[in-house]
Amino acid sequence: MSSLSYNPVDIIRRKRDGKVLSGEEIAHFVADYSRGAIPDYQASALLMAIFFSGLSESELVALTESMLHSGEVLDLSEIPGIKVDKHSTGGVGDKVSLHLAPTVAACGVRVPMISGRGLGHSGGTLDKLESIPGFSTGLSTEEFRTVLRRTGLSLIGQTETLVPADKLLYALRDVTATVESIPLIAASIMSKKLAEGIDGLVLDVKVGSGAFMKTREAATKLAATLVAIGRRAGKHVTAFLTDMDQPLGRYVGNAAEVNESLAVLRGEGPADLTELNRVLGAEMLRMAGVCSSEADAFSRIEHAIISGEALARLQRCAAMQGALVDLRDPNEPWLFDNLHTGAQTLLAPASGYVQRMDAEAVGFAGVALRAGRERKEDTIDPAAYIYLDRKVGEAVTAGQPLCHFAGAADLPKDRIERARSLLSDAYVIGPSPTPARPLILDVLR
Ligand code: URA
């Protein structure tokens, strides 16, 4: 390790004790960690200190800017048109970006998207995309520009040259229980988004048992923090607060979620995913100024799906990013071969209605099946999945399936049992139906 002109332990100690760090200290720490001069254990300690002590406004700005400038900040002004992106704060079964980006691109708006991997119990767009054979999320910035110019969208991850600090800190937070922190989430999301060269951003701030923010109050605070950082940087930002008290769609697991997203693009998706596509998409079109009214935006989105253009866009982008399969073909063998066989079934212990679900427990069941990571170096199993036969508000008779789940044939038995026990605890069945919460809870414009 190279020598530093300051002692990282002092910075960690002062943050631990609730002191305010200077912008310079934060910038040095982030830059030195990004170049490998500060080890993971010290960065983990600082993350945990921030988790408990929080960050002042000036510290948050400094952290976001240091992460943003750890790599290149894209200037996409040579590519014509308004560029708008969307980012979710993370949930279970949240595969919306996979179908939203091509839908909006098919409506004439450019979508340059830098996403993340699974974080804690929540899934990540990159892990889902990489379950498509050949799909590469590690493009150079030149390749990213080319795909964006030619197809209207490009879906990549943080790289050694694009927000490398977030690439490293994100992976570290995932395995050090330092995800659920408003300043750490805000700096992570906004450093990525500000590096993209976008004009506008639609944020999907998740609230509920499967979100990092469990209460509306915390989610509103996160949304306001994200919007303030975006505005400060001169971007148009809208934040939606949306329900994450149960998983989105019926599938959790990487390849399975791609399949479900493709169903949305074929016009056959579940109602919640289709609705988020419509509402978040309409806001992206409004921001880009390509629709005359909300009704016009909805109708353009519907047309993009019905005409097949949204699916064609995704295929074009996927092919340019290395995909070896045709995502437009509903008979594509990969669609049928990409999930493990031999699924286990969880049966309802009693008759009644699903009154509540602990979506976080469902997410952790996915991690037990290796759909997510427990350690930085873990490889994930794209074919592991959970299928939710029953969701909130739905009736079930004792002995009928609540859900199915599967991991690899050689997955240790204790992992299967852990998944079963988490899923079993996740379902609350009672005698009367409780309606699911509305999907869209609030909008901050
Ligand atoms: N999404 C991100 O990019 N970062 C977070 O910390 C949480 C969600």
Short mmCIF file of C-alpha atoms and ligand atoms in Angstrom, two decimals:
data_model
loop_
_atom_site.label_atom_id
_atom_site.label_comp_id
_atom_site.label_asym_id
_atom_site.label_seq_id
_atom_site.Cartn_x
_atom_site.Cartn_y
_atom_site.Cartn_z
CA MET A 1 0.00 0.00 0.00
CA SER A 2 1.35 3.46 -0.82
CA SER A 3 1.88 5.97 1.97
CA LEU A 4 -0.75 8.62 2.59
CA SER A 5 -0.36 12.19 3.79
CA TYR A 6 -3.04 11.66 6.46
CA ASN A 7 -4.14 8.88 8.76
CA PRO A 8 -7.35 7.14 7.58
CA VAL A 9 -7.90 6.00 11.18
CA ASP A 10 -8.34 9.66 12.26
CA ILE A 11 -11.03 10.13 9.62
CA ILE A 12 -12.83 6.95 10.69
CA ARG A 13 -12.58 7.87 14.36
CA ARG A 14 -13.92 11.40 13.85
CA LYS A 15 -16.87 10.14 11.81
CA ARG A 16 -17.51 7.44 14.38
CA ASP A 17 -17.66 10.21 17.02
CA GLY A 18 -20.18 12.19 14.96
CA LYS A 19 -17.79 14.94 13.82
CA VAL A 20 -18.13 16.65 10.44
CA LEU A 21 -15.43 15.74 7.92
CA SER A 22 -14.07 18.30 5.50
CA GLY A 23 -14.68 17.97 1.77
CA GLU A 24 -10.96 17.49 1.31
CA GLU A 25 -10.81 14.60 3.76
CA ILE A 26 -13.70 12.86 2.03
CA ALA A 27 -12.20 13.47 -1.41
CA HIS A 28 -8.83 12.04 -0.31
CA PHE A 29 -10.38 8.99 1.31
CA VAL A 30 -12.54 8.18 -1.74
CA ALA A 31 -9.70 8.77 -4.21
CA ASP A 32 -7.24 6.70 -2.18
CA TYR A 33 -9.68 3.84 -1.68
CA SER A 34 -10.48 3.85 -5.42
CA ARG A 35 -6.80 3.49 -6.32
CA GLY A 36 -6.27 0.68 -3.82
CA ALA A 37 -4.28 2.72 -1.29
CA ILE A 38 -6.84 2.20 1.50
CA PRO A 39 -7.81 -1.38 2.33
CA ASP A 40 -11.37 -2.72 2.43
CA TYR A 41 -11.34 -3.03 6.22
CA GLN A 42 -10.78 0.71 6.68
CA ALA A 43 -13.34 1.63 4.04
CA SER A 44 -15.80 -0.76 5.73
CA ALA A 45 -15.19 0.94 9.06
CA LEU A 46 -15.84 4.37 7.57
CA LEU A 47 -19.02 3.10 5.90
CA MET A 48 -20.24 1.76 9.24
CA ALA A 49 -19.36 5.06 10.95
CA ILE A 50 -21.38 6.91 8.29
CA PHE A 51 -24.19 4.39 8.72
CA PHE A 52 -24.46 5.30 12.42
CA SER A 53 -23.43 8.98 12.42
CA GLY A 54 -24.91 10.10 9.08
CA LEU A 55 -23.51 12.89 6.93
CA SER A 56 -24.14 16.63 6.98
CA GLU A 57 -25.33 18.25 3.76
CA SER A 58 -21.83 19.45 2.91
CA GLU A 59 -20.36 15.99 3.58
CA LEU A 60 -23.00 14.38 1.37
CA VAL A 61 -22.24 16.77 -1.47
CA ALA A 62 -18.53 16.06 -1.03
CA LEU A 63 -19.06 12.29 -1.00
CA THR A 64 -21.28 12.36 -4.11
CA GLU A 65 -18.85 14.60 -6.01
CA SER A 66 -15.81 12.55 -4.96
CA MET A 67 -17.51 9.37 -6.16
CA LEU A 68 -18.71 11.05 -9.36
CA HIS A 69 -15.23 12.37 -10.16
CA SER A 70 -13.52 9.09 -9.33
CA GLY A 71 -14.00 8.42 -13.04
CA GLU A 72 -15.11 10.03 -16.26
CA VAL A 73 -18.22 12.23 -16.38
CA LEU A 74 -19.85 11.64 -19.74
CA ASP A 75 -20.78 14.45 -22.06
CA LEU A 76 -23.38 13.07 -24.46
CA SER A 77 -24.24 16.42 -26.04
CA GLU A 78 -23.05 15.22 -29.45
CA ILE A 79 -25.84 12.62 -29.42
CA PRO A 80 -29.02 14.41 -30.44
CA GLY A 81 -32.09 14.42 -28.22
CA ILE A 82 -32.89 14.67 -24.55
CA LYS A 83 -31.43 11.90 -22.39
CA VAL A 84 -33.48 10.69 -19.46
CA ASP A 85 -32.82 7.81 -17.09
CA LYS A 86 -34.63 6.04 -14.26
CA HIS A 87 -33.23 4.48 -11.11
CA SER A 88 -34.85 2.46 -8.38
CA THR A 89 -33.61 2.54 -4.80
CA GLY A 90 -33.89 -1.24 -4.77
CA GLY A 91 -36.48 -3.88 -4.12
CA VAL A 92 -37.41 -7.51 -4.56
CA GLY A 93 -38.57 -8.68 -7.97
CA ASP A 94 -37.90 -5.15 -9.26
CA LYS A 95 -37.02 -5.75 -12.88
CA VAL A 96 -38.68 -2.55 -14.15
CA SER A 97 -35.53 -1.04 -15.71
CA LEU A 98 -35.26 -4.01 -18.09
CA HIS A 99 -38.53 -3.19 -19.83
CA LEU A 100 -38.81 0.53 -19.07
CA ALA A 101 -35.56 1.56 -20.78
CA PRO A 102 -36.47 0.00 -24.16
CA THR A 103 -40.07 1.20 -23.89
CA VAL A 104 -39.00 4.81 -23.41
CA ALA A 105 -36.30 4.47 -26.09
CA ALA A 106 -38.98 3.21 -28.49
CA CYS A 107 -40.89 6.44 -27.79
CA GLY A 108 -37.91 8.50 -29.01
CA VAL A 109 -36.09 9.32 -25.77
CA ARG A 110 -32.45 8.29 -25.26
CA VAL A 111 -31.86 6.25 -22.12
CA PRO A 112 -28.22 5.97 -20.99
CA MET A 113 -28.42 3.70 -17.95
CA ILE A 114 -25.68 2.83 -15.44
CA SER A 115 -27.06 0.27 -13.00
CA GLY A 116 -25.85 -1.79 -10.07
CA ARG A 117 -25.70 -5.41 -8.98
CA GLY A 118 -27.81 -7.06 -6.32
CA LEU A 119 -27.47 -5.29 -3.01
CA GLY A 120 -28.33 -7.06 0.25
CA HIS A 121 -31.67 -8.78 -0.21
CA SER A 122 -32.53 -6.71 -3.31
CA GLY A 123 -31.83 -7.69 -6.89
CA GLY A 124 -29.70 -5.70 -9.33
CA THR A 125 -30.23 -4.89 -13.00
CA LEU A 126 -26.68 -5.95 -13.94
CA ASP A 127 -27.02 -9.44 -12.48
CA LYS A 128 -30.32 -9.84 -14.32
CA LEU A 129 -28.89 -8.66 -17.65
CA GLU A 130 -25.87 -10.94 -17.29
CA SER A 131 -28.18 -13.94 -17.07
CA ILE A 132 -28.80 -13.36 -20.80
CA PRO A 133 -26.16 -15.49 -22.54
CA GLY A 134 -23.36 -13.27 -23.88
CA PHE A 135 -24.78 -9.96 -22.60
CA SER A 136 -21.96 -7.67 -21.47
CA THR A 137 -22.58 -4.84 -19.01
CA GLY A 138 -18.91 -3.83 -18.96
CA LEU A 139 -18.69 -1.68 -22.10
CA SER A 140 -16.09 1.02 -22.68
CA THR A 141 -17.53 4.52 -22.73
CA GLU A 142 -17.07 4.61 -26.52
CA GLU A 143 -19.07 1.38 -26.89
CA PHE A 144 -21.71 2.78 -24.51
CA ARG A 145 -22.06 5.89 -26.69
CA THR A 146 -22.27 3.81 -29.87
CA VAL A 147 -25.00 1.52 -28.51
CA LEU A 148 -26.91 4.53 -27.18
CA ARG A 149 -26.64 6.38 -30.49
CA ARG A 150 -27.74 3.39 -32.57
CA THR A 151 -30.45 1.86 -30.39
CA GLY A 152 -31.63 4.67 -28.11
CA LEU A 153 -30.52 2.89 -24.95
CA SER A 154 -27.54 1.24 -23.39
CA LEU A 155 -27.46 -0.69 -20.11
CA ILE A 156 -24.13 -0.93 -18.35
CA GLY A 157 -22.53 -1.03 -14.89
CA GLN A 158 -19.94 1.01 -13.09
CA THR A 159 -16.50 0.34 -14.59
CA GLU A 160 -12.87 1.14 -13.84
CA THR A 161 -13.41 4.43 -15.67
CA LEU A 162 -17.08 5.20 -14.88
CA VAL A 163 -17.82 5.81 -11.19
CA PRO A 164 -15.17 3.28 -10.05
CA ALA A 165 -15.61 4.47 -6.45
CA ASP A 166 -19.24 3.36 -6.52
CA LYS A 167 -18.29 0.05 -8.10
CA LEU A 168 -16.00 -0.66 -5.14
CA LEU A 169 -18.07 0.87 -2.33
CA TYR A 170 -21.29 -0.70 -3.62
CA ALA A 171 -19.78 -4.19 -3.51
CA LEU A 172 -18.35 -3.49 -0.04
CA ARG A 173 -21.66 -2.17 1.35
CA ASP A 174 -23.42 -5.25 0.02
CA VAL A 175 -21.46 -7.50 2.37
CA THR A 176 -20.89 -5.23 5.37
CA ALA A 177 -24.53 -4.45 6.30
CA THR A 178 -24.09 -0.79 5.35
CA VAL A 179 -26.69 -0.53 2.62
CA GLU A 180 -29.65 0.99 4.47
CA SER A 181 -28.24 4.47 4.93
CA ILE A 182 -29.82 7.52 3.31
CA PRO A 183 -26.53 9.34 2.61
CA LEU A 184 -24.78 6.21 1.32
CA ILE A 185 -27.70 5.32 -0.96
CA ALA A 186 -28.02 8.91 -2.16
CA ALA A 187 -24.30 9.30 -2.95
CA SER A 188 -24.23 5.90 -4.68
CA ILE A 189 -27.24 6.55 -6.88
CA MET A 190 -26.54 10.16 -7.73
CA SER A 191 -22.83 9.68 -8.46
CA LYS A 192 -23.80 7.05 -11.06
CA LYS A 193 -26.61 9.09 -12.53
CA LEU A 194 -24.65 12.36 -12.72
CA ALA A 195 -21.85 10.51 -14.53
CA GLU A 196 -24.22 9.49 -17.32
CA GLY A 197 -24.58 12.83 -19.05
CA ILE A 198 -28.37 12.85 -18.62
CA ASP A 199 -30.76 15.80 -18.73
CA GLY A 200 -33.40 14.27 -16.50
CA LEU A 201 -33.89 11.48 -14.00
CA VAL A 202 -36.96 9.64 -12.71
CA LEU A 203 -36.40 8.00 -9.35
CA ASP A 204 -38.43 5.09 -8.06
CA VAL A 205 -38.04 5.27 -4.30
CA LYS A 206 -39.28 2.03 -2.82
CA VAL A 207 -41.15 1.89 0.48
CA GLY A 208 -42.00 -1.15 2.56
CA SER A 209 -40.83 -4.50 3.81
CA GLY A 210 -38.72 -5.25 0.71
CA ALA A 211 -37.19 -1.78 0.46
CA PHE A 212 -34.19 -0.31 2.24
CA MET A 213 -36.57 2.36 3.54
CA LYS A 214 -39.29 0.56 5.49
CA THR A 215 -41.40 3.60 6.32
CA ARG A 216 -42.92 6.33 4.25
CA GLU A 217 -41.20 8.92 6.37
CA ALA A 218 -37.73 7.47 5.69
CA ALA A 219 -38.51 7.01 1.98
CA THR A 220 -39.71 10.61 1.70
CA LYS A 221 -36.48 11.77 3.30
CA LEU A 222 -34.43 9.68 0.87
CA ALA A 223 -36.47 10.98 -2.08
CA ALA A 224 -35.99 14.60 -1.00
CA THR A 225 -32.24 14.02 -0.56
CA LEU A 226 -31.93 12.49 -4.04
CA VAL A 227 -33.99 15.24 -5.66
CA ALA A 228 -31.94 17.96 -3.93
CA ILE A 229 -28.64 16.51 -5.19
CA GLY A 230 -30.02 16.25 -8.73
CA ARG A 231 -31.39 19.79 -8.72
CA ARG A 232 -28.11 21.14 -7.38
CA ALA A 233 -26.45 19.56 -10.42
CA GLY A 234 -28.97 21.26 -12.74
CA LYS A 235 -30.96 18.14 -13.66
CA HIS A 236 -34.71 17.65 -13.91
CA VAL A 237 -35.58 15.12 -11.23
CA THR A 238 -38.88 13.52 -10.24
CA ALA A 239 -39.14 10.98 -7.44
CA PHE A 240 -42.01 8.52 -7.14
CA LEU A 241 -42.63 6.73 -3.86
CA THR A 242 -43.86 3.27 -4.77
CA ASP A 243 -44.92 0.20 -2.86
CA MET A 244 -42.41 -2.51 -1.98
CA ASP A 245 -44.42 -4.26 0.71
CA GLN A 246 -44.46 -7.32 -1.52
CA PRO A 247 -42.25 -8.38 -4.45
CA LEU A 248 -43.04 -6.95 -7.87
CA GLY A 249 -44.38 -9.44 -10.39
CA ARG A 250 -44.41 -13.17 -9.61
CA TYR A 251 -40.73 -14.02 -10.09
CA VAL A 252 -37.62 -13.33 -8.04
CA GLY A 253 -34.28 -14.49 -9.45
CA ASN A 254 -32.14 -13.21 -12.28
CA ALA A 255 -33.02 -15.14 -15.46
CA ALA A 256 -36.60 -15.58 -14.26
CA GLU A 257 -36.95 -11.82 -13.90
CA VAL A 258 -35.65 -11.24 -17.41
CA ASN A 259 -38.32 -13.64 -18.65
CA GLU A 260 -40.98 -11.71 -16.77
CA SER A 261 -39.74 -8.40 -18.16
CA LEU A 262 -39.89 -9.81 -21.67
CA ALA A 263 -43.51 -10.73 -20.93
CA VAL A 264 -44.18 -7.05 -20.14
CA LEU A 265 -42.63 -6.11 -23.47
CA ARG A 266 -44.89 -8.63 -25.23
CA GLY A 267 -47.90 -7.01 -23.53
CA GLU A 268 -48.40 -10.07 -21.32
CA GLY A 269 -46.79 -8.89 -18.09
CA PRO A 270 -48.29 -8.75 -14.61
CA ALA A 271 -50.35 -5.67 -13.75
CA ASP A 272 -47.89 -4.12 -11.25
CA LEU A 273 -44.89 -4.24 -13.61
CA THR A 274 -46.99 -3.00 -16.52
CA GLU A 275 -48.34 -0.12 -14.43
CA LEU A 276 -44.89 1.01 -13.29
CA ASN A 277 -43.75 0.88 -16.91
CA ARG A 278 -46.63 3.16 -17.86
CA VAL A 279 -46.34 5.65 -15.02
CA LEU A 280 -42.55 5.98 -14.81
CA GLY A 281 -42.33 5.90 -18.61
CA ALA A 282 -44.89 8.69 -18.96
CA GLU A 283 -42.87 10.85 -16.59
CA MET A 284 -39.72 10.20 -18.62
CA LEU A 285 -41.53 11.21 -21.82
CA ARG A 286 -42.90 14.33 -20.12
CA MET A 287 -39.41 15.28 -18.96
CA ALA A 288 -38.03 14.80 -22.44
CA GLY A 289 -40.84 16.91 -23.89
CA VAL A 290 -41.95 14.26 -26.38
CA CYS A 291 -45.62 14.10 -25.40
CA SER A 292 -48.39 16.67 -25.30
CA SER A 293 -50.20 15.33 -22.22
CA GLU A 294 -50.22 12.41 -19.81
CA ALA A 295 -52.84 10.67 -21.98
CA ASP A 296 -50.59 11.12 -25.01
CA ALA A 297 -47.64 9.65 -23.06
CA PHE A 298 -49.69 6.62 -22.01
CA SER A 299 -50.83 6.03 -25.55
CA ARG A 300 -47.26 6.28 -26.93
CA ILE A 301 -46.11 3.76 -24.34
CA GLU A 302 -48.94 1.40 -25.18
CA HIS A 303 -48.12 1.71 -28.87
CA ALA A 304 -44.42 0.99 -28.20
CA ILE A 305 -45.46 -2.30 -26.58
CA ILE A 306 -48.25 -3.34 -28.96
CA SER A 307 -46.20 -2.56 -32.07
CA GLY A 308 -43.31 -4.68 -30.75
CA GLU A 309 -40.94 -1.70 -31.08
CA ALA A 310 -39.99 -1.72 -27.37
CA LEU A 311 -39.02 -5.39 -27.53
CA ALA A 312 -37.18 -4.82 -30.82
CA ARG A 313 -35.20 -2.00 -29.15
CA LEU A 314 -34.15 -4.25 -26.30
CA GLN A 315 -33.09 -6.92 -28.77
CA ARG A 316 -31.05 -4.41 -30.80
CA CYS A 317 -29.32 -3.13 -27.67
CA ALA A 318 -28.77 -6.67 -26.33
CA ALA A 319 -27.31 -7.85 -29.65
CA MET A 320 -24.90 -4.90 -29.70
CA GLN A 321 -23.92 -5.69 -26.11
CA GLY A 322 -23.08 -9.28 -27.02
CA ALA A 323 -26.33 -11.23 -26.38
CA LEU A 324 -26.34 -14.57 -28.15
CA VAL A 325 -30.09 -15.15 -28.00
CA ASP A 326 -33.07 -13.53 -29.69
CA LEU A 327 -35.15 -11.91 -26.96
CA ARG A 328 -38.03 -11.37 -29.40
CA ASP A 329 -38.56 -15.06 -29.96
CA PRO A 330 -41.05 -16.51 -27.45
CA ASN A 331 -39.88 -19.98 -28.51
CA GLU A 332 -36.22 -19.19 -27.88
CA PRO A 333 -34.92 -22.34 -26.10
CA TRP A 334 -32.99 -20.18 -23.63
CA LEU A 335 -36.29 -18.89 -22.24
CA PHE A 336 -37.24 -22.41 -21.21
CA ASP A 337 -33.81 -23.73 -20.30
CA ASN A 338 -32.62 -20.94 -18.08
CA LEU A 339 -34.32 -21.92 -14.81
CA HIS A 340 -33.45 -24.85 -12.57
CA THR A 341 -35.80 -27.78 -12.71
CA GLY A 342 -36.84 -29.73 -9.62
CA ALA A 343 -38.49 -26.82 -7.84
CA GLN A 344 -39.58 -27.20 -4.24
CA THR A 345 -43.07 -26.12 -3.23
CA LEU A 346 -44.16 -24.28 -0.11
CA LEU A 347 -47.72 -25.24 0.78
CA ALA A 348 -50.20 -23.06 2.63
CA PRO A 349 -50.49 -24.20 6.27
CA ALA A 350 -54.06 -22.86 6.52
CA SER A 351 -56.90 -21.61 4.36
CA GLY A 352 -57.55 -17.90 4.07
CA TYR A 353 -56.03 -14.89 2.37
CA VAL A 354 -52.47 -13.69 2.07
CA GLN A 355 -52.69 -10.63 4.28
CA ARG A 356 -49.05 -9.57 4.26
CA MET A 357 -45.70 -10.60 2.84
CA ASP A 358 -42.26 -9.86 4.16
CA ALA A 359 -40.62 -9.01 0.85
CA GLU A 360 -37.19 -8.71 2.46
CA ALA A 361 -37.44 -12.33 3.65
CA VAL A 362 -38.34 -13.36 0.09
CA GLY A 363 -35.23 -11.49 -1.11
CA PHE A 364 -33.04 -13.25 1.44
CA ALA A 365 -34.57 -16.59 0.41
CA GLY A 366 -33.30 -15.74 -3.08
CA VAL A 367 -29.85 -15.06 -1.62
CA ALA A 368 -29.95 -18.45 0.15
CA LEU A 369 -30.62 -20.01 -3.28
CA ARG A 370 -27.59 -18.05 -4.55
CA ALA A 371 -29.58 -15.54 -6.63
CA GLY A 372 -27.64 -12.89 -4.64
CA ARG A 373 -24.31 -12.60 -2.84
CA GLU A 374 -23.22 -12.97 0.77
CA ARG A 375 -19.56 -12.25 0.10
CA LYS A 376 -17.97 -9.97 -2.46
CA GLU A 377 -16.35 -12.81 -4.34
CA ASP A 378 -19.52 -14.97 -4.50
CA THR A 379 -20.71 -15.83 -7.97
CA ILE A 380 -24.44 -15.81 -8.34
CA ASP A 381 -26.58 -18.50 -9.89
CA PRO A 382 -28.66 -16.90 -12.67
CA ALA A 383 -31.01 -19.90 -12.81
CA ALA A 384 -32.07 -19.82 -9.13
CA TYR A 385 -35.60 -18.51 -8.74
CA ILE A 386 -38.73 -18.15 -6.63
CA TYR A 387 -42.17 -18.12 -8.19
CA LEU A 388 -44.93 -16.58 -6.07
CA ASP A 389 -48.15 -18.46 -6.65
CA ARG A 390 -49.91 -16.23 -4.15
CA LYS A 391 -49.50 -12.55 -3.40
CA VAL A 392 -51.18 -10.11 -1.03
CA GLY A 393 -54.98 -10.14 -1.19
CA GLU A 394 -55.17 -13.55 -2.88
CA ALA A 395 -57.08 -16.52 -1.47
CA VAL A 396 -55.48 -19.86 -0.72
CA THR A 397 -56.71 -23.21 0.60
CA ALA A 398 -54.65 -25.20 3.08
CA GLY A 399 -52.29 -27.49 1.17
CA GLN A 400 -52.26 -25.36 -1.99
CA PRO A 401 -48.94 -23.87 -3.13
CA LEU A 402 -47.90 -20.46 -1.83
CA CYS A 403 -44.73 -20.44 -3.89
CA HIS A 404 -42.16 -22.58 -5.71
CA PHE A 405 -38.41 -22.17 -5.48
CA ALA A 406 -35.33 -23.79 -6.95
CA GLY A 407 -31.56 -23.67 -6.71
CA ALA A 408 -28.83 -25.69 -8.40
CA ALA A 409 -28.93 -29.48 -7.98
CA ASP A 410 -25.75 -29.32 -5.85
CA LEU A 411 -27.00 -26.49 -3.62
CA PRO A 412 -26.38 -27.58 -0.01
CA LYS A 413 -29.53 -28.81 1.73
CA ASP A 414 -29.23 -26.27 4.52
CA ARG A 415 -29.56 -23.47 1.96
CA ILE A 416 -32.76 -24.97 0.57
CA GLU A 417 -34.05 -25.29 4.12
CA ARG A 418 -33.08 -21.69 4.90
CA ALA A 419 -34.96 -20.54 1.79
CA ARG A 420 -37.99 -22.60 2.79
CA SER A 421 -38.03 -21.24 6.31
CA LEU A 422 -37.63 -17.61 5.14
CA LEU A 423 -40.44 -18.02 2.61
CA SER A 424 -42.67 -19.71 5.13
CA ASP A 425 -42.14 -16.86 7.61
CA ALA A 426 -42.66 -14.31 4.81
CA TYR A 427 -46.33 -15.23 4.29
CA VAL A 428 -48.98 -14.04 6.74
CA ILE A 429 -52.29 -15.79 6.11
CA GLY A 430 -55.48 -14.64 7.81
CA PRO A 431 -59.21 -15.21 7.56
CA SER A 432 -60.15 -12.02 5.70
CA PRO A 433 -58.79 -10.36 2.57
CA THR A 434 -56.59 -7.30 3.06
CA PRO A 435 -56.23 -5.25 -0.07
CA ALA A 436 -52.68 -4.64 -1.29
CA ARG A 437 -51.42 -1.09 -0.87
CA PRO A 438 -51.68 1.18 -3.93
CA LEU A 439 -48.61 0.87 -6.14
CA ILE A 440 -47.93 4.58 -6.52
CA LEU A 441 -47.86 6.25 -3.12
CA ASP A 442 -46.60 9.74 -3.84
CA VAL A 443 -44.74 11.92 -6.35
CA LEU A 444 -42.15 14.62 -5.60
CA ARG A 445 -41.63 16.88 -8.58
N1 URA B 1 -29.12 1.70 -5.82
C1 URA B 1 -27.85 2.18 -5.88
O1 URA B 1 -27.33 2.44 -6.95
N2 URA B 1 -27.18 2.35 -4.75
C2 URA B 1 -27.72 2.09 -3.54
O2 URA B 1 -27.05 2.29 -2.55
C3 URA B 1 -29.03 1.59 -3.48
C4 URA B 1 -29.72 1.41 -4.65
#
